[in-house]
Amino acid sequence: MYLKTLYFGLISVLLITSCKQASQDQVLNQDIKVSTNKGLKDWSSLPIGGAVNISKVLKDSKLDSITHTNFNSITATNDMKMYALVEHDSIPDFTRVDSLVAYTRKHDMRLFGHALVWYYHVPEWITNMTNKKGAAWADAYLKKYITTVVTRYKDDVVAWDVVNEAFADKSGEFRGEFWFNTFGKDYIEKAFRYAHDADPDAKLFYNDFGHERHPEKLNGIVAMVNDLVKRDVPIHGIGLQMHLEMDTTEKAIANALKLAASTGLLVHISELDIIFNTRDENAKDKPKITTLTHDMEMVQAEKFKQVVMLYRKHVPKAQQFGITFWDFNDRDTWIKPFYDLKEWPTIFDENLDPKPGYYGFLDGLTTGLENATE
Ligand code: XIL
């Protein structure tokens, strides 16, 4: 019953929107087959993912419905991070991840593990122990942690972000944070080897952001990945988060995808969202955008379309791991609290109804690539 209502809703949004914009809004100009219980995944030849907080999904039937209707791949926004699993001591609390596993089994979805090693919010007890006992303790714990978590979920998690954000925000330098400060860059190789030993079948990714904005960072990441491959470190994919801003050019996105694909590894757009404001601290004085107009939504829809078409064009089929939306609705998006911005970065609005961006993305999944411009 609910699904019916949702899809009648989808049809009316589509009709109203396309009537308003008619011919110039190419992005909505297609036969969106929403009369059945189908979602993005059903019109896609590549996996389409959503990042969720499973406790929220289980409490909210509309969120639940749009999640399993549209996505065939799931990432946990926070629940599989080290700080969520071993916040206070070395014994992981697996309760939330186990409920996520049950959800993906129920709906036959792929489960993507994010993220084994990240500099952000390393639990304080780990940094304290390392200060007391030294790098050998940290290495032994890292191995134990990765082995325990990867082994527990080896039947369900098909792929992991093994290391997240090892590079500095805007350059090709490594980020000088806890893991790097403890081991130098060797922690990256260690983490990949520990994960592979625990589950030789899992696809292992290096994940980061800003490839499309900072060419030196992109080059640094690609060089690191090529070096790992050359030395037979088990790495199988690159994750490009793609937390985009509306002014990110088509050329820049194409360039990031082309270079990532040039490694021959799998390529995952792992955390897609698109903001209107900027998160750049150097642009703090730029006036903030605080209201969303229909025109803005339509331009954003074009951008979502552009991203998926560029991915389809520049990432060879065998390397297409998929496209994952981070949070995917304007109610739950991390952007608003994290950057203290008023924002609308996703494909569903605050009522969890599809935005023009949803249809733009859908259009990008189904439009012939001969229409791609970059
Ligand atoms: C974010 C979550 O969405 C927030 O809830 C949390 O407070 C901080 O982390 N890059 C990543 C993700 O790899 O793990 C981040 O997720 C967003 C940026």
Coordinates of C-alpha atoms and ligand atoms in Angstrom, one line a residue:
M1 CA 0.0 0.0 0.0
Y2 CA 2.7 2.4 1.0
L3 CA 4.7 1.6 -2.1
K4 CA 1.7 2.4 -4.2
T5 CA 1.4 5.8 -2.5
L6 CA 5.1 6.4 -3.0
Y7 CA 4.9 5.7 -6.7
F8 CA 1.8 7.7 -7.3
G9 CA 3.8 10.4 -5.5
L10 CA 6.7 9.9 -7.9
I11 CA 4.5 10.1 -10.9
S12 CA 2.9 13.3 -9.8
V13 CA 6.2 14.9 -8.9
L14 CA 7.5 13.9 -12.3
L15 CA 4.4 15.2 -14.1
I16 CA 4.2 18.5 -12.3
T17 CA 7.9 19.1 -12.7
S18 CA 8.0 18.2 -16.4
C19 CA 4.9 20.3 -17.2
K20 CA 6.6 23.3 -15.6
Q21 CA 9.8 22.9 -17.5
A22 CA 8.7 21.0 -20.6
S23 CA 11.2 21.2 -23.4
Q24 CA 14.3 22.8 -21.9
D25 CA 14.5 20.3 -19.1
Q26 CA 16.0 17.5 -21.0
V27 CA 17.0 15.9 -17.8
L28 CA 13.4 14.9 -17.0
N29 CA 12.6 14.1 -20.5
Q30 CA 12.3 10.4 -20.4
D31 CA 9.9 7.6 -19.8
I32 CA 10.5 6.9 -16.1
K33 CA 8.8 3.6 -15.5
V34 CA 7.7 4.2 -11.9
S35 CA 4.4 2.4 -12.1
T36 CA 5.8 -0.7 -10.6
N37 CA 7.8 -1.2 -7.5
K38 CA 11.0 -0.3 -9.1
G39 CA 13.8 2.0 -8.1
L40 CA 17.2 3.2 -9.4
K41 CA 18.8 -0.2 -9.1
D42 CA 16.3 -1.7 -11.5
W43 CA 17.2 0.7 -14.3
S44 CA 20.9 0.3 -13.8
S45 CA 23.6 -1.9 -15.3
L46 CA 25.9 -1.0 -12.4
P47 CA 25.4 -1.5 -8.6
I48 CA 23.7 1.5 -7.0
G49 CA 24.4 2.0 -3.3
G50 CA 23.1 4.0 -0.4
A51 CA 24.9 4.8 2.9
V52 CA 22.6 4.4 5.9
N53 CA 22.4 4.5 9.6
I54 CA 20.6 1.1 10.1
S55 CA 18.9 2.1 13.4
K56 CA 17.2 5.0 11.6
V57 CA 16.2 2.8 8.7
L58 CA 14.6 0.2 11.0
K59 CA 12.5 2.9 12.8
D60 CA 11.3 4.7 9.7
S61 CA 9.1 2.8 7.2
K62 CA 9.4 5.4 4.4
L63 CA 13.2 5.5 4.7
D64 CA 13.2 1.7 4.8
S65 CA 11.1 1.5 1.6
I66 CA 13.2 4.0 -0.4
T67 CA 16.3 2.2 0.7
H68 CA 15.5 -1.3 -0.4
T69 CA 13.6 -0.2 -3.4
N70 CA 16.4 1.9 -4.9
F71 CA 19.7 0.4 -3.8
N72 CA 21.3 -3.0 -4.2
S73 CA 24.4 -2.1 -2.3
I74 CA 24.6 -0.7 1.3
T75 CA 27.3 1.1 3.2
A76 CA 27.1 2.0 6.9
T77 CA 27.6 5.7 7.4
N78 CA 29.3 5.2 10.7
D79 CA 28.5 1.8 12.3
M80 CA 31.4 -0.1 10.8
K81 CA 34.0 2.5 11.7
M82 CA 36.6 1.7 14.3
Y83 CA 35.3 4.5 16.6
A84 CA 31.8 2.9 16.5
L85 CA 33.0 -0.6 17.1
V86 CA 35.7 -0.2 19.8
E87 CA 34.9 3.2 21.2
H88 CA 35.8 2.4 24.8
D89 CA 37.9 -0.8 24.8
S90 CA 39.3 -3.5 22.6
I91 CA 36.1 -5.7 22.5
P92 CA 34.0 -4.7 19.5
D93 CA 30.3 -4.1 19.9
F94 CA 28.8 -5.7 16.8
T95 CA 25.1 -5.2 17.6
R96 CA 24.4 -2.5 15.0
V97 CA 26.5 -4.2 12.2
D98 CA 24.7 -7.5 12.9
S99 CA 21.4 -5.8 12.4
L100 CA 22.7 -4.3 9.1
V101 CA 23.8 -7.7 8.0
A102 CA 20.3 -9.1 8.7
Y103 CA 18.8 -6.2 6.6
T104 CA 21.0 -6.8 3.6
R105 CA 20.3 -10.5 3.8
K106 CA 16.6 -9.9 3.9
H107 CA 16.7 -7.6 0.9
D108 CA 19.4 -9.5 -1.0
M109 CA 21.7 -6.4 -1.0
R110 CA 25.5 -6.2 -1.3
L111 CA 27.2 -5.1 1.9
F112 CA 30.2 -2.7 1.5
G113 CA 32.4 -2.3 4.6
H114 CA 33.5 1.2 5.4
A115 CA 36.1 1.7 6.8
L116 CA 38.8 -0.3 8.6
V117 CA 41.4 2.3 9.1
W118 CA 40.8 6.1 9.3
Y119 CA 42.6 8.9 11.0
Y120 CA 39.4 10.6 12.1
H121 CA 38.2 9.9 15.7
V122 CA 40.7 7.1 16.4
P123 CA 39.4 6.0 19.9
E124 CA 41.3 7.7 22.6
W125 CA 42.2 4.5 24.5
I126 CA 44.1 3.4 21.3
T127 CA 46.2 6.5 21.2
N128 CA 46.8 6.3 24.9
M129 CA 47.9 2.7 24.8
T130 CA 50.2 3.5 21.8
N131 CA 51.8 6.4 23.7
K132 CA 52.4 4.0 26.6
K133 CA 53.4 0.8 24.8
G134 CA 54.7 2.0 21.5
A135 CA 54.2 1.2 17.8
A136 CA 54.6 -2.5 18.2
W137 CA 51.5 -2.6 20.4
A138 CA 49.6 -0.4 17.8
D139 CA 50.6 -2.8 15.0
A140 CA 49.5 -5.9 17.0
Y141 CA 46.2 -4.2 17.8
L142 CA 45.6 -3.1 14.2
K143 CA 46.2 -6.7 13.1
K144 CA 43.9 -8.1 15.7
Y145 CA 41.2 -5.5 15.0
I146 CA 41.2 -6.0 11.2
T147 CA 41.4 -9.8 11.5
T148 CA 38.4 -9.9 14.0
V149 CA 36.1 -7.6 12.0
V150 CA 36.9 -8.9 8.5
T151 CA 36.7 -12.5 9.6
R152 CA 33.3 -12.0 11.4
Y153 CA 31.7 -10.5 8.3
K154 CA 33.5 -12.5 5.5
D155 CA 30.3 -14.2 4.4
D156 CA 28.5 -10.9 4.0
V157 CA 30.9 -8.0 3.3
V158 CA 32.0 -8.3 -0.3
A159 CA 34.5 -5.4 -0.2
W160 CA 36.1 -3.0 2.3
D161 CA 37.4 0.5 2.3
V162 CA 40.6 -0.7 4.0
V163 CA 42.2 2.7 4.4
N164 CA 40.2 6.0 4.2
E165 CA 41.7 9.4 3.6
A166 CA 45.4 8.8 4.0
F167 CA 46.2 11.9 2.0
A168 CA 46.1 15.5 3.1
D169 CA 43.0 17.5 2.2
K170 CA 44.3 19.2 -0.9
S171 CA 47.8 17.9 -1.8
G172 CA 49.7 14.8 -2.7
E173 CA 51.3 14.6 0.8
F174 CA 50.3 12.0 3.4
R175 CA 48.1 13.3 6.2
G176 CA 50.1 13.7 9.4
E177 CA 47.7 12.0 11.8
F178 CA 47.8 9.1 14.2
W179 CA 48.4 6.1 12.0
F180 CA 50.9 7.9 9.8
N181 CA 52.7 9.4 12.8
T182 CA 52.9 5.9 14.4
F183 CA 54.1 3.9 11.4
G184 CA 54.8 6.2 8.5
K185 CA 53.1 5.2 5.3
D186 CA 53.6 1.5 6.0
Y187 CA 50.4 1.4 7.9
I188 CA 48.6 1.4 4.6
E189 CA 50.3 -1.7 3.3
K190 CA 49.9 -3.5 6.7
A191 CA 46.2 -2.8 6.7
F192 CA 45.7 -4.2 3.2
R193 CA 47.7 -7.3 4.0
Y194 CA 45.9 -8.0 7.3
A195 CA 42.5 -7.6 5.6
H196 CA 43.5 -9.9 2.7
D197 CA 44.8 -12.6 5.1
A198 CA 41.4 -12.5 7.0
D199 CA 39.3 -12.7 3.8
P200 CA 41.2 -13.5 0.6
D201 CA 37.9 -13.1 -1.4
A202 CA 37.1 -9.6 -0.3
K203 CA 37.8 -6.7 -2.7
L204 CA 40.0 -4.2 -0.9
F205 CA 39.7 -0.4 -1.6
Y206 CA 41.6 2.7 -0.9
N207 CA 39.1 5.6 -0.4
D208 CA 39.6 9.3 -0.4
F209 CA 38.0 12.6 -1.4
G210 CA 38.8 15.7 -3.5
H211 CA 40.3 13.8 -6.5
E212 CA 38.3 16.0 -8.8
R213 CA 39.3 19.3 -7.1
H214 CA 43.0 18.8 -6.4
P215 CA 45.1 17.3 -9.3
E216 CA 48.2 16.9 -7.1
K217 CA 46.2 14.8 -4.6
L218 CA 44.7 12.7 -7.5
N219 CA 48.2 12.1 -8.9
G220 CA 49.6 11.2 -5.4
I221 CA 46.8 8.7 -4.8
V222 CA 47.1 7.1 -8.2
A223 CA 50.9 6.9 -7.8
M224 CA 50.5 5.2 -4.4
V225 CA 48.0 2.8 -5.7
N226 CA 50.2 1.9 -8.7
D227 CA 53.1 1.4 -6.3
L228 CA 51.0 -1.0 -4.1
V229 CA 49.9 -3.0 -7.1
K230 CA 53.5 -3.2 -8.4
R231 CA 54.6 -4.6 -5.0
D232 CA 51.8 -7.1 -4.9
V233 CA 50.0 -5.6 -2.0
P234 CA 46.4 -6.9 -2.2
I235 CA 44.5 -3.8 -3.4
H236 CA 41.6 -4.1 -5.8
G237 CA 39.9 -0.8 -6.0
I238 CA 39.8 3.0 -5.6
G239 CA 37.0 4.8 -3.9
L240 CA 36.3 8.3 -5.0
Q241 CA 34.0 9.8 -2.4
M242 CA 32.8 12.6 -4.7
H243 CA 31.4 15.0 -2.2
L244 CA 31.0 17.5 -5.0
E245 CA 30.2 21.2 -5.2
M246 CA 28.0 22.5 -7.9
D247 CA 30.9 24.3 -9.5
T248 CA 33.0 21.1 -9.9
T249 CA 33.5 21.0 -13.7
E250 CA 32.6 18.1 -15.9
K251 CA 36.2 18.0 -17.1
A252 CA 37.5 17.7 -13.6
I253 CA 35.2 14.8 -12.8
A254 CA 36.0 13.1 -16.1
N255 CA 39.7 13.5 -15.4
A256 CA 39.5 11.9 -11.9
L257 CA 37.5 9.0 -13.2
K258 CA 39.9 8.4 -16.1
L259 CA 43.0 8.5 -13.9
A260 CA 41.4 6.2 -11.4
A261 CA 40.4 3.8 -14.2
S262 CA 43.9 3.9 -15.6
T263 CA 45.1 1.8 -12.6
G264 CA 43.1 -1.1 -14.0
L265 CA 41.4 -1.5 -10.5
L266 CA 37.8 -1.3 -9.6
V267 CA 36.4 2.2 -9.3
H268 CA 33.7 3.1 -6.8
I269 CA 32.0 6.5 -6.5
S270 CA 31.6 5.8 -2.8
E271 CA 29.9 8.8 -1.2
L272 CA 28.2 10.9 -3.8
D273 CA 26.5 14.2 -2.8
I274 CA 26.5 17.7 -4.4
I275 CA 26.3 20.9 -2.4
F276 CA 25.5 24.4 -3.5
N277 CA 27.7 26.2 -1.0
T278 CA 31.4 25.5 -0.6
R279 CA 33.2 23.8 2.2
D280 CA 36.4 25.6 1.3
E281 CA 37.7 27.5 4.3
N282 CA 39.4 30.0 1.9
A283 CA 35.9 31.0 0.7
K284 CA 34.5 31.7 4.1
D285 CA 33.5 35.3 3.1
K286 CA 31.4 34.1 0.1
P287 CA 27.7 34.8 0.8
K288 CA 25.9 31.6 1.9
I289 CA 23.1 30.2 -0.2
T290 CA 20.2 29.6 2.2
T291 CA 17.2 28.9 0.0
L292 CA 16.7 26.3 -2.6
T293 CA 14.9 27.3 -5.8
H294 CA 13.4 25.1 -8.5
D295 CA 16.0 26.3 -11.0
M296 CA 18.8 25.2 -8.6
E297 CA 17.3 21.8 -8.3
M298 CA 17.2 21.4 -12.0
V299 CA 20.8 22.4 -12.4
Q300 CA 21.7 19.9 -9.7
A301 CA 19.7 17.3 -11.5
E302 CA 21.9 17.9 -14.6
K303 CA 24.9 17.4 -12.4
F304 CA 23.7 14.1 -11.0
K305 CA 23.1 13.0 -14.6
Q306 CA 26.5 14.2 -15.6
V307 CA 28.3 12.2 -12.9
V308 CA 26.7 8.9 -13.8
M309 CA 27.2 9.4 -17.5
L310 CA 30.9 10.2 -17.0
Y311 CA 31.2 7.1 -14.8
R312 CA 29.6 4.9 -17.4
K313 CA 31.8 6.4 -20.1
H314 CA 35.2 6.5 -18.5
V315 CA 35.2 3.5 -16.2
P316 CA 35.3 0.3 -18.3
K317 CA 32.4 -2.1 -17.5
A318 CA 34.6 -4.7 -15.7
Q319 CA 35.9 -2.0 -13.4
Q320 CA 32.5 -0.5 -12.4
F321 CA 32.1 -1.3 -8.8
G322 CA 29.1 1.1 -8.6
I323 CA 27.9 4.4 -7.4
T324 CA 26.9 5.0 -3.7
F325 CA 25.0 8.0 -2.4
W326 CA 26.0 9.2 1.1
D327 CA 22.9 9.5 3.3
F328 CA 20.9 10.2 0.1
N329 CA 18.1 12.4 1.6
D330 CA 18.2 16.1 2.5
R331 CA 16.7 15.3 5.9
D332 CA 19.5 13.0 7.1
T333 CA 22.5 14.4 5.2
W334 CA 25.7 14.6 7.2
I335 CA 26.6 17.9 5.4
K336 CA 24.2 20.1 7.4
P337 CA 25.5 19.3 10.9
F338 CA 29.1 18.6 9.9
Y339 CA 29.7 21.9 8.0
D340 CA 26.9 23.9 9.7
L341 CA 25.4 24.7 6.3
K342 CA 21.8 24.9 5.1
E343 CA 22.1 22.4 2.2
W344 CA 20.2 20.1 -0.2
P345 CA 23.0 17.7 -1.5
T346 CA 21.0 14.6 -2.2
I347 CA 18.4 13.0 -4.5
F348 CA 15.5 12.8 -2.0
D349 CA 14.1 15.9 -0.2
E350 CA 13.5 16.4 3.5
N351 CA 10.2 14.4 3.2
L352 CA 12.1 11.6 1.6
D353 CA 10.4 12.3 -1.8
P354 CA 12.5 12.1 -4.9
K355 CA 13.9 15.4 -6.2
P356 CA 14.7 16.4 -9.8
G357 CA 18.2 15.1 -8.9
Y358 CA 16.7 11.6 -8.6
Y359 CA 15.3 11.8 -12.1
G360 CA 18.5 13.4 -13.4
F361 CA 20.5 10.5 -12.1
L362 CA 18.0 8.0 -13.5
D363 CA 18.2 9.7 -16.8
G364 CA 22.0 9.4 -16.6
L365 CA 21.7 5.7 -16.1
T366 CA 19.6 5.2 -19.1
T367 CA 20.7 7.8 -21.7
G368 CA 22.9 6.6 -24.6
L369 CA 26.6 7.4 -24.1
E370 CA 26.7 8.9 -27.6
N371 CA 25.1 11.9 -25.8
A372 CA 28.0 12.3 -23.3
T373 CA 29.8 15.6 -23.8
E374 CA 33.1 15.1 -21.9
Ligands
XIL1 C1 30.8 11.1 8.0 C2 29.4 10.7 8.6 O1 28.5 10.8 7.6 C3 29.1 11.6 9.8 O2 27.9 11.2 10.4 C4 30.3 11.5 10.8 O3 30.0 12.5 11.8 C5 31.6 11.8 10.1 O4 31.8 11.0 9.0 N1 34.2 10.9 4.3 C6 34.0 9.6 4.8 C7 32.8 9.3 5.6 O5 34.7 8.7 4.4 O6 33.1 8.2 6.5 C8 32.3 10.5 6.3 O7 31.1 10.2 7.0 C9 32.1 11.6 5.3 C10 33.4 12.0 4.7

